[in-house]
Coordinates of C-alpha atoms in Angstrom, one line a residue:
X82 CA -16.5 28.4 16.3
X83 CA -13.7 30.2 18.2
X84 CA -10.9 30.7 16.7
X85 CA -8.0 27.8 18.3
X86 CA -11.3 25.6 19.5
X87 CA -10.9 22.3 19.2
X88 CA -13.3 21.0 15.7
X89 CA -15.9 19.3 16.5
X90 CA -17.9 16.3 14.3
X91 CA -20.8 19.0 14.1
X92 CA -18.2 21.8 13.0
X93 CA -17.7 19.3 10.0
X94 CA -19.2 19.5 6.5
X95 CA -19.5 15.9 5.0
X96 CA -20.2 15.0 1.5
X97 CA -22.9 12.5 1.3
X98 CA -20.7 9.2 0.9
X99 CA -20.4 7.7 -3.2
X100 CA -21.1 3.9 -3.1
X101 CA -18.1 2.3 -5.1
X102 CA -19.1 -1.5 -5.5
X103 CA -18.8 -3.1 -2.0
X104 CA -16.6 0.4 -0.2
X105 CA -18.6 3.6 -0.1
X106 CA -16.2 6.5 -0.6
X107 CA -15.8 9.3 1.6
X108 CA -13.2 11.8 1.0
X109 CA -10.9 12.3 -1.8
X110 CA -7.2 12.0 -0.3
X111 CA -4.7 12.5 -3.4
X112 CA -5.0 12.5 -6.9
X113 CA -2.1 12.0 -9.3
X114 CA -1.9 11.7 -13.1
X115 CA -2.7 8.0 -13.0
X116 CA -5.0 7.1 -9.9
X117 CA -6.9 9.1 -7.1
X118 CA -7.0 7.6 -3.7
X119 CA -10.5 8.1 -1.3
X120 CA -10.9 7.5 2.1
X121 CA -13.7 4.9 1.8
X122 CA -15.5 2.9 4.5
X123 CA -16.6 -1.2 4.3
X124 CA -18.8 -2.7 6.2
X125 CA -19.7 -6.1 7.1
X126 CA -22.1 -8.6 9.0
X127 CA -23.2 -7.7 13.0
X128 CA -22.0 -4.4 12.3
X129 CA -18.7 -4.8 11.1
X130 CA -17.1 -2.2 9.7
X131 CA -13.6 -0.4 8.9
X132 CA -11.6 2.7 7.2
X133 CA -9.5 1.9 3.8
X134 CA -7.9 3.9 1.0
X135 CA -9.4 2.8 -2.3
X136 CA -6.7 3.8 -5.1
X137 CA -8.9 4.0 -8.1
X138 CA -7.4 4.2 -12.0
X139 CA -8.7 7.5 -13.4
X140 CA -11.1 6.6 -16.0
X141 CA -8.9 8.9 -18.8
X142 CA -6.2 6.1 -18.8
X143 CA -8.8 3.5 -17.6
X144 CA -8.5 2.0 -21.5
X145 CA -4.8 1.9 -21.0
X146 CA -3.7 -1.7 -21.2
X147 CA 0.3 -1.1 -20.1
X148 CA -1.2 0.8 -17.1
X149 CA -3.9 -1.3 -16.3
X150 CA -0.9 -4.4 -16.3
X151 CA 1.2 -2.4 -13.9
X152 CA -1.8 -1.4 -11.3
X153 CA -2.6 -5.1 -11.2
X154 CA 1.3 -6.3 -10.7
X155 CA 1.4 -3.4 -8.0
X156 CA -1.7 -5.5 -6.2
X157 CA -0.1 -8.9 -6.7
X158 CA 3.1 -7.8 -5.8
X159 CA 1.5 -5.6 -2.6
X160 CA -1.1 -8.5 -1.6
X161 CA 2.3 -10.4 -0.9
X162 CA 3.4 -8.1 1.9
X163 CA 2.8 -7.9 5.3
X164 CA 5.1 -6.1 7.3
X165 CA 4.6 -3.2 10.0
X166 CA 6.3 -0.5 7.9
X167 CA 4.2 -1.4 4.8
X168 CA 0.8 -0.2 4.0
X169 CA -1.2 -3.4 3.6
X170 CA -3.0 -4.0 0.7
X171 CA -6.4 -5.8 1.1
X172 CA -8.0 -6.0 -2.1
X173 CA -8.1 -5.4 -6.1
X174 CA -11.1 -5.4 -8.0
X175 CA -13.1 -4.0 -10.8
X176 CA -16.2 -1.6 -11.0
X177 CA -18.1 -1.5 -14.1
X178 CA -14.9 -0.6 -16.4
X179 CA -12.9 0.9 -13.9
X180 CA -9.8 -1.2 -11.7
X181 CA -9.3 -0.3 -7.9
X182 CA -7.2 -1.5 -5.0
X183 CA -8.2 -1.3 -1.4
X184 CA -5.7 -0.6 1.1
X185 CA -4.7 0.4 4.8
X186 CA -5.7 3.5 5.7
X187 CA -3.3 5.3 7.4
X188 CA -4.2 8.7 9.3
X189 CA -1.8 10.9 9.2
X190 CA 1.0 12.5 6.6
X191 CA 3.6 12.0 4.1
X192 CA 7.3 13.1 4.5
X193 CA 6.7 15.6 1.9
X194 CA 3.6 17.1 3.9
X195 CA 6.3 16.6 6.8
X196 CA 9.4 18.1 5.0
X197 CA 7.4 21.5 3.8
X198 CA 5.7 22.0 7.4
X199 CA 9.5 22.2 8.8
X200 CA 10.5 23.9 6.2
X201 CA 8.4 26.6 6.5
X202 CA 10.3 26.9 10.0
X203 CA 7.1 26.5 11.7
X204 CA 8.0 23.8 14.1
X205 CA 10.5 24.8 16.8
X206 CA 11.9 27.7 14.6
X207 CA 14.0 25.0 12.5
X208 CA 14.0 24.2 9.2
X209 CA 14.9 20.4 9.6
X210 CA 13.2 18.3 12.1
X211 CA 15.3 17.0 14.7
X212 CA 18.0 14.6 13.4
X213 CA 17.3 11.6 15.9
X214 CA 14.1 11.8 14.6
X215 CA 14.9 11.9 11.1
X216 CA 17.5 8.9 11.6
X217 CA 14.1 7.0 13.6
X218 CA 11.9 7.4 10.5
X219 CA 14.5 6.5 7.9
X220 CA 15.4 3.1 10.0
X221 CA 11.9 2.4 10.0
X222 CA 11.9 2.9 6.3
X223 CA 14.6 0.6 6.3
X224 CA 13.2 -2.4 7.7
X225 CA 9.8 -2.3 5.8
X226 CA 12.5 -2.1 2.8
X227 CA 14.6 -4.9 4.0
X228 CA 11.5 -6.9 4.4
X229 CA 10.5 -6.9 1.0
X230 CA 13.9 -6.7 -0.4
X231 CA 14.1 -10.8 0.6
X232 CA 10.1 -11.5 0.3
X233 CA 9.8 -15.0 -1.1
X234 CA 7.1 -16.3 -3.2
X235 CA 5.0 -19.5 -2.2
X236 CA 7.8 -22.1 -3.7
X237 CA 10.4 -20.6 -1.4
X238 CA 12.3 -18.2 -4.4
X239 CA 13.2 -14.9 -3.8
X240 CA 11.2 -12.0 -5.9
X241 CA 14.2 -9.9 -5.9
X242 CA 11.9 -7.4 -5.5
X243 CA 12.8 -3.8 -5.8
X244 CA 10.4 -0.5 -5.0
X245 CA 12.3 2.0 -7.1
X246 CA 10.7 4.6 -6.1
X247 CA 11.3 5.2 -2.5
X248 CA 10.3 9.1 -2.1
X249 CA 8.7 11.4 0.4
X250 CA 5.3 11.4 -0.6
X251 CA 5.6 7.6 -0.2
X252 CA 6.3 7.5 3.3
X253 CA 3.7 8.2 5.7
X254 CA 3.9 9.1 9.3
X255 CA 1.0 8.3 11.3
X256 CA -0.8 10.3 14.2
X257 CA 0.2 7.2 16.0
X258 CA 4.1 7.2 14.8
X259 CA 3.7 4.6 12.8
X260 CA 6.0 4.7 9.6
X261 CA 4.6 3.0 6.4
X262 CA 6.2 2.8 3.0
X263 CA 3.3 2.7 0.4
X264 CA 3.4 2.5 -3.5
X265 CA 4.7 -0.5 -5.4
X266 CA 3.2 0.5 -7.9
X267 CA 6.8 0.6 -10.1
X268 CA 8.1 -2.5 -8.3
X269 CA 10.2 -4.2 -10.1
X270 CA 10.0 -8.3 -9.4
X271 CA 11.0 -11.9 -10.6
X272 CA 8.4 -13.0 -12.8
X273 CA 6.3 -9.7 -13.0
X274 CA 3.9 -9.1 -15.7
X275 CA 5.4 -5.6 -17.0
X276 CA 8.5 -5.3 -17.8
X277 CA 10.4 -2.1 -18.1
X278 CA 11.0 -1.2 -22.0
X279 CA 14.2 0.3 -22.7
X280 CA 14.8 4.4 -23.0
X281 CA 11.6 4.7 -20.3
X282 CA 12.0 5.6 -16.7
X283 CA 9.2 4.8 -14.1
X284 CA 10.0 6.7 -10.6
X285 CA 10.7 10.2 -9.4
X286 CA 13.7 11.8 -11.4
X287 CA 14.9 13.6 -8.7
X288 CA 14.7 10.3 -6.0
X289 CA 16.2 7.7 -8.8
X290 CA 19.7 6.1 -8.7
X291 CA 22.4 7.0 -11.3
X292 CA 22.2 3.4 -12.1
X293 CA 18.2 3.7 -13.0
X294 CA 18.7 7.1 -14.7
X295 CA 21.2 5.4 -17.1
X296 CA 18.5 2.8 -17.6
X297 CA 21.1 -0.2 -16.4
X298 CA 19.5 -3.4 -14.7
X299 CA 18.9 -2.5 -10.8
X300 CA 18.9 -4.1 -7.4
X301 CA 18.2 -3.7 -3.8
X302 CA 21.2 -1.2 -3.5
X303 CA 18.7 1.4 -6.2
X304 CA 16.4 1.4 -3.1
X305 CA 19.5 2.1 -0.6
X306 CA 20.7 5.3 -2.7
X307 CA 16.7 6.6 -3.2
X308 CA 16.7 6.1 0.9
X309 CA 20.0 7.9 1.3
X310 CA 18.4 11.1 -0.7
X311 CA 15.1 11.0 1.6
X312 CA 17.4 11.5 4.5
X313 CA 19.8 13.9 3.2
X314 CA 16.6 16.0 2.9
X315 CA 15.1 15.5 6.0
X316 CA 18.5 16.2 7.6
X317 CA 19.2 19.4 5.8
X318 CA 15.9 20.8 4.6
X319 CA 17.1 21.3 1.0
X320 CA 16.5 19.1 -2.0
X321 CA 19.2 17.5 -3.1
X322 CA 18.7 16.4 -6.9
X323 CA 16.4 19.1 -8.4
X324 CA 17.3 21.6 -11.7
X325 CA 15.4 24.0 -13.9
X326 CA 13.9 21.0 -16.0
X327 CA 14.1 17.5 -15.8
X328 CA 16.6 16.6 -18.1
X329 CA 18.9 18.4 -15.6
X330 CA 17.5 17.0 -12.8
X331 CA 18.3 13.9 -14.3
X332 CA 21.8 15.1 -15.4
X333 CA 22.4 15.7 -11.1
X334 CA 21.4 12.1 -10.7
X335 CA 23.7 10.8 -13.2
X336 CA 26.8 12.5 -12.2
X337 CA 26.0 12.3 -8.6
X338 CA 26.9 15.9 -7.7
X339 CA 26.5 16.2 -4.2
X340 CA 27.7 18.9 -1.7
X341 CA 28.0 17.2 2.0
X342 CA 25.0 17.5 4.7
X343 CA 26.9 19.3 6.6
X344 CA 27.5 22.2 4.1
X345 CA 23.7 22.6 4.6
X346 CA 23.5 21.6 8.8
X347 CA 26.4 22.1 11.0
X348 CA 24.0 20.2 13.5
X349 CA 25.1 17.0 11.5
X350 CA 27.8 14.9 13.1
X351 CA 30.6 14.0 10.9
X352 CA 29.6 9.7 11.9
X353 CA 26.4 10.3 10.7
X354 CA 27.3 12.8 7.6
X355 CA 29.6 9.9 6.8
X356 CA 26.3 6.8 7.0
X357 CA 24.3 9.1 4.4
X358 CA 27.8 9.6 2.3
X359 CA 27.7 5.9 1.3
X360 CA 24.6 5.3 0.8
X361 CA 24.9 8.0 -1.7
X362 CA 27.8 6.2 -3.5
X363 CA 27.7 6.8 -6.7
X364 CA 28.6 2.7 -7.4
X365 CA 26.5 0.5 -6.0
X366 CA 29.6 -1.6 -5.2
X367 CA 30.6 1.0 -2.9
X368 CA 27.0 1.9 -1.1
X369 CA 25.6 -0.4 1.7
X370 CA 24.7 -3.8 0.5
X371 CA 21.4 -3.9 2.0
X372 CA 18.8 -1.6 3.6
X373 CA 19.5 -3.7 6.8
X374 CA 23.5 -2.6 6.6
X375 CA 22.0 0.9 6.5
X376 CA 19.7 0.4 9.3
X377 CA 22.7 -0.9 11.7
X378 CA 24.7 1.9 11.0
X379 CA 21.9 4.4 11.9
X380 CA 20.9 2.5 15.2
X381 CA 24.6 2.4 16.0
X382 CA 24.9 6.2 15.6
X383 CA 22.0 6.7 17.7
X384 CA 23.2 4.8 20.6
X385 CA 26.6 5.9 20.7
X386 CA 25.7 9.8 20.3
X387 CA 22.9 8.8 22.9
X388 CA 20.1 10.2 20.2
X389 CA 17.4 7.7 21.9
X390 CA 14.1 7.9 19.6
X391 CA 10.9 6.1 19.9
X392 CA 7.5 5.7 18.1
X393 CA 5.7 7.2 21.6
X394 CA 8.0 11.1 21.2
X395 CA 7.3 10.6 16.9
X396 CA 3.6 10.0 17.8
X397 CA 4.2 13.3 20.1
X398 CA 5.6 15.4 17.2
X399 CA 2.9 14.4 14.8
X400 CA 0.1 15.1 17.2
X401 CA 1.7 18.8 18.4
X402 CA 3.2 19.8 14.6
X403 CA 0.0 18.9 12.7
X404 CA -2.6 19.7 15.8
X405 CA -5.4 20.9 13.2
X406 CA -4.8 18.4 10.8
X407 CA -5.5 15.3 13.4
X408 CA -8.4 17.5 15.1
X409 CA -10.0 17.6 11.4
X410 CA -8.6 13.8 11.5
X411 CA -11.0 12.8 14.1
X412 CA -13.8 15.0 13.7
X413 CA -14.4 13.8 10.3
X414 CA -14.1 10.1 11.8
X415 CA -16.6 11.2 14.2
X416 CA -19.3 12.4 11.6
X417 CA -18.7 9.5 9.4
X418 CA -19.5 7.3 12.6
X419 CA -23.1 6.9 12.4
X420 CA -23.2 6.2 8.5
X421 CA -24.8 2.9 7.7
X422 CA -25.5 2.4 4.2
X423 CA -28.8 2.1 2.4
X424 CA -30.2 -1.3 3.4
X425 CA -32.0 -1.3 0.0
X426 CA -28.7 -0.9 -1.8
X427 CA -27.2 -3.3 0.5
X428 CA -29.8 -5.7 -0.5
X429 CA -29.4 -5.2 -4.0
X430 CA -25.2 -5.6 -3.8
X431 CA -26.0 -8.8 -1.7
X432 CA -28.1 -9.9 -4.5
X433 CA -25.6 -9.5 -7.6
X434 CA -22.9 -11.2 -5.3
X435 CA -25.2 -13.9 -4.9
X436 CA -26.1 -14.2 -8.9
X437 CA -22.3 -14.3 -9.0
X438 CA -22.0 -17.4 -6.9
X439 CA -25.2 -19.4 -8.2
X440 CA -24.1 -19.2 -11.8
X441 CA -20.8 -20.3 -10.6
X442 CA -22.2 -23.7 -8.8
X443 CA -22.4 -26.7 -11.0
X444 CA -25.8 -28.0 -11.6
X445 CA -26.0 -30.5 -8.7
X446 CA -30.0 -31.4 -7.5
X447 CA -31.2 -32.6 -4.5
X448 CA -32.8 -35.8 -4.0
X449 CA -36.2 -34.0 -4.3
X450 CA -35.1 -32.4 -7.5
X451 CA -34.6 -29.3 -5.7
X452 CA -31.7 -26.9 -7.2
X453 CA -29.4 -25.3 -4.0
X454 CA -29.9 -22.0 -3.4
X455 CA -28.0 -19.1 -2.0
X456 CA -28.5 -17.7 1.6
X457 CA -28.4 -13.7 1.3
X458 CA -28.4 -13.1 4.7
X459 CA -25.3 -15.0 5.2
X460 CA -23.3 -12.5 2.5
X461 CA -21.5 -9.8 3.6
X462 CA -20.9 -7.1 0.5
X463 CA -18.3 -8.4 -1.5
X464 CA -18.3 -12.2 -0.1
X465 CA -16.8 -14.8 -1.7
X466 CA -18.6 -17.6 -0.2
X467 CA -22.3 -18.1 0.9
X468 CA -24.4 -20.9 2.7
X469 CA -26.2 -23.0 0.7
X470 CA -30.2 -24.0 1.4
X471 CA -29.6 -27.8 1.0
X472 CA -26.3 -29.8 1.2
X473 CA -25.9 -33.5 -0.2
X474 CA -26.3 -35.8 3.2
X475 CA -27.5 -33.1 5.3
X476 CA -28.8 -35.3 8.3
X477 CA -25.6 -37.3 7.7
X478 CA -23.7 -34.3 8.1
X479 CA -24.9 -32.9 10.6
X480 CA -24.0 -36.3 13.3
X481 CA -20.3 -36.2 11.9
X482 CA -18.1 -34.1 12.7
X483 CA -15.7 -33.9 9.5
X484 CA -17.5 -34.1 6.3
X485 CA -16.6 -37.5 4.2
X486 CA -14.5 -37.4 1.5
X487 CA -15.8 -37.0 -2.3
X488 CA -15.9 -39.7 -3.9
X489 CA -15.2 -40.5 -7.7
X490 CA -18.7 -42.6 -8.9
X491 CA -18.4 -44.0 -12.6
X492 CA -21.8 -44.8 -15.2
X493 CA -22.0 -46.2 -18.4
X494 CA -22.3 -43.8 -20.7
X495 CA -26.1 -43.8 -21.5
X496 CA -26.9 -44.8 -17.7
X497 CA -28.4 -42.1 -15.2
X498 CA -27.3 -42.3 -11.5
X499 CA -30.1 -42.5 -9.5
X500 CA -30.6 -39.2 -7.6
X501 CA -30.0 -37.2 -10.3
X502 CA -32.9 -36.0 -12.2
X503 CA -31.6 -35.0 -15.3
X504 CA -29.9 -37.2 -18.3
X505 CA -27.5 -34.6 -19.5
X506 CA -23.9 -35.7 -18.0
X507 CA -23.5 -31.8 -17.9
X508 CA -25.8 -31.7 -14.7
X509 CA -23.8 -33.8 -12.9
X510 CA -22.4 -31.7 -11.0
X511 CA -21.1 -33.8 -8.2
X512 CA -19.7 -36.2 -10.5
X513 CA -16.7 -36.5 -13.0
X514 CA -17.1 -37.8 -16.1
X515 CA -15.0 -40.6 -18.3

């Protein structure tokens, strides 16, 4: 291939995809010291089909009981959520021993992939992107925060729920400009399974609050300060809480020692230097009460400096900045295209889902002592519901519209309805017994 050619789905090497219970996994995207995430691929009836990330517990720590309680909280907590600036979450579920959660798949890269490219002073011979655009992404941040920050449960209460761990390899930028937070994996909530034991910290030392580093109960204003450091970074191109080992990275967070943005980018305006000040407050009393207060402030900035931004000039960026990256992007789309899976293995997935669902169905019998079977060709990998061969009053059914109601029949004890062909009370499926 030429060198500067555009790549091409012939150009690209695929790996023959790994069937992973329903999802067949394609590429590995990240892999950390607790999960690895794959691009992975479901499909469904008349040729449905879609891209996810799977997040899938590595199988050293897959015996781990604490982690195992935290990756399911992070699903529950996730499957609550559905907001533009966070990554949906589709699905948790279990192969053989091993946990995984399905999720949006989101083409495109994280503000740490983001933060190195400009600092490498590859992109317009900077080492910060622009700062309209860094206010943009942070706002965006903010409102998928916001969002979640007053996320109620089904009864109407508030989950107080906080992400602590707002960082830049948890915010992704799409090829598109979309901006998604991902990762509540550490969420703290109301009613959550896990709690935090004292003396441990869960997060990234050098993206905590002083009020999480001294392990002190935290709120919504933890998530403020962590967003404050993301855009001190993005503004200056330094990191602002790092030292020689932890312990002093930790020690930085603690005592808040922070030099202004400006010291760092004389591009900065002294409005804006002063919006990223507070939300670095080292007392939460004194930082913005919300992510929403922090938002305003930013979108104030940007009209009255007249730094108009929009999601079309990010998606613009993205595309020109990381050029290779989305060519590989869509060629590897492009190859993966024409995979169907193995209609054998299909057949036999379809066949333990429908096991699944029989042995869950009480013992009810037709009128001709036939037992109700399960339609396979009406399952879709994965279903949760199928069509049964026979329903109770079919031709009845079938002339009304609504189905009647159940109804609650009662038999003397050593009695047998009639229509039922068996005389244990246990195969009365459709009834309930006194």
């Amino acid at each position: 291939m030429p060198p500067g050619a555009p790549l091409r789905a012939e150009d690209v090497v695929v790996k023959k995809p790994n069937q992973f219970g329903k999802y067949y996994l394609l590429d590995r995207i990240n892999v950390g010291g607790m999960a690895k995430v794959f691009k992975a691929k479901a499909f469904g009836l008349e040729g449905f089909e879609r891209f996810v990330a799977v997040k899938r517990i590595l199988a050293a720590i897959a015996e781990d009981k604490e982690f195992i309680s935290m990756f399911i909280d992070e699903a529950k907590i996730a499957v609550q959520l559905n907001h533009a600036n966070i990554c949906q979450v589709f699905d948790l579920g279990k192969v053989e021993d091993g946990y995984f959660i399905a999720m949006e798949y989101v083409p495109g890269q994280d503000l740490r992939a983001i933060w190195d490219r400009c600092k490498q002073r590859l992109v317009d011979n900077t080492a910060t992107m622009p700062v309209a655009q860094a206010c943009f992404v942070m706002m965006k941040v903010c409102e998928g925060l916001d969002y979640a920050h007053n996320k109620k449960d089904s009864l109407g209460h508030d989950l107080h729920l906080v992400h602590r761990d707002v960082s830049p390899q948890n915010i992704i930028v799409s090829f598109d400009g979309e901006v998604k937070l991902i990762d509540f994996g550490i969420a703290k909530a109301v009613g959550k399974e896990q709690k935090t034991q004292a003396g441990i910290l869960k997060g990234k030392f050098g993206y905590m609050s002083p009020e999480q580093v001294r392990g002190l109960e935290v709120d919504r204003r933890s998530d403020v300060f962590a967003a404050g450091i993301v855009l001190y970074e993005l503004l200056t191109g330094e990191r602002l809480f790092v030292g020689e080992s932890d312990f002093s990275t930790l020690e930085k967070v603690r005592n808040v020692e922070i030099l202004p943005p400006s010291t760092y980018n004389r591009k900065i305006p002294e409005e804006l230097e002063q919006i990223v000040m507070r939300a670095l407050a080292r007392e939460p009393d004194e930082r913005y009460a919300t992510a929403n207060d922090l938002h305003d402030d930013l979108q104030a900035f940007m009209y009255t400096s007249g730094e108009f931004y929009s999601r079309k000039e990010l998606a613009t960026w993205m595309k020109r900045v990381f050029k290779a990256e989305l060519e590989a992007e869509l060629a590897a789309q492009e190859a993966y295209r024409n995979f169907k899976p193995d209609t054998a293995a299909l057949g036999d997935a379809r066949a333990r889902v429908a096991a699944k669902i029989t042995a869950a169905i009480p013992s009810v019998r037709a009128p001709d002592g036939s037992v109700p079977g399960v339609n396979l060709s009406s399952l879709s990998i994965g279903a949760s519901r199928a069509a049964s061969s026979w329903t109770p009053g079919g031709d009845a059914k079938a002339k009304a519209s609504t189905p009647p109601a159940p109804t609650t029949r009662r038999f003397a004890r050593n009695s047998t309805p009639s229509g039922i062909t068996s005389n244990s009370p246990a195969d009365w499926g459709c009834c309930k017994r006194r």
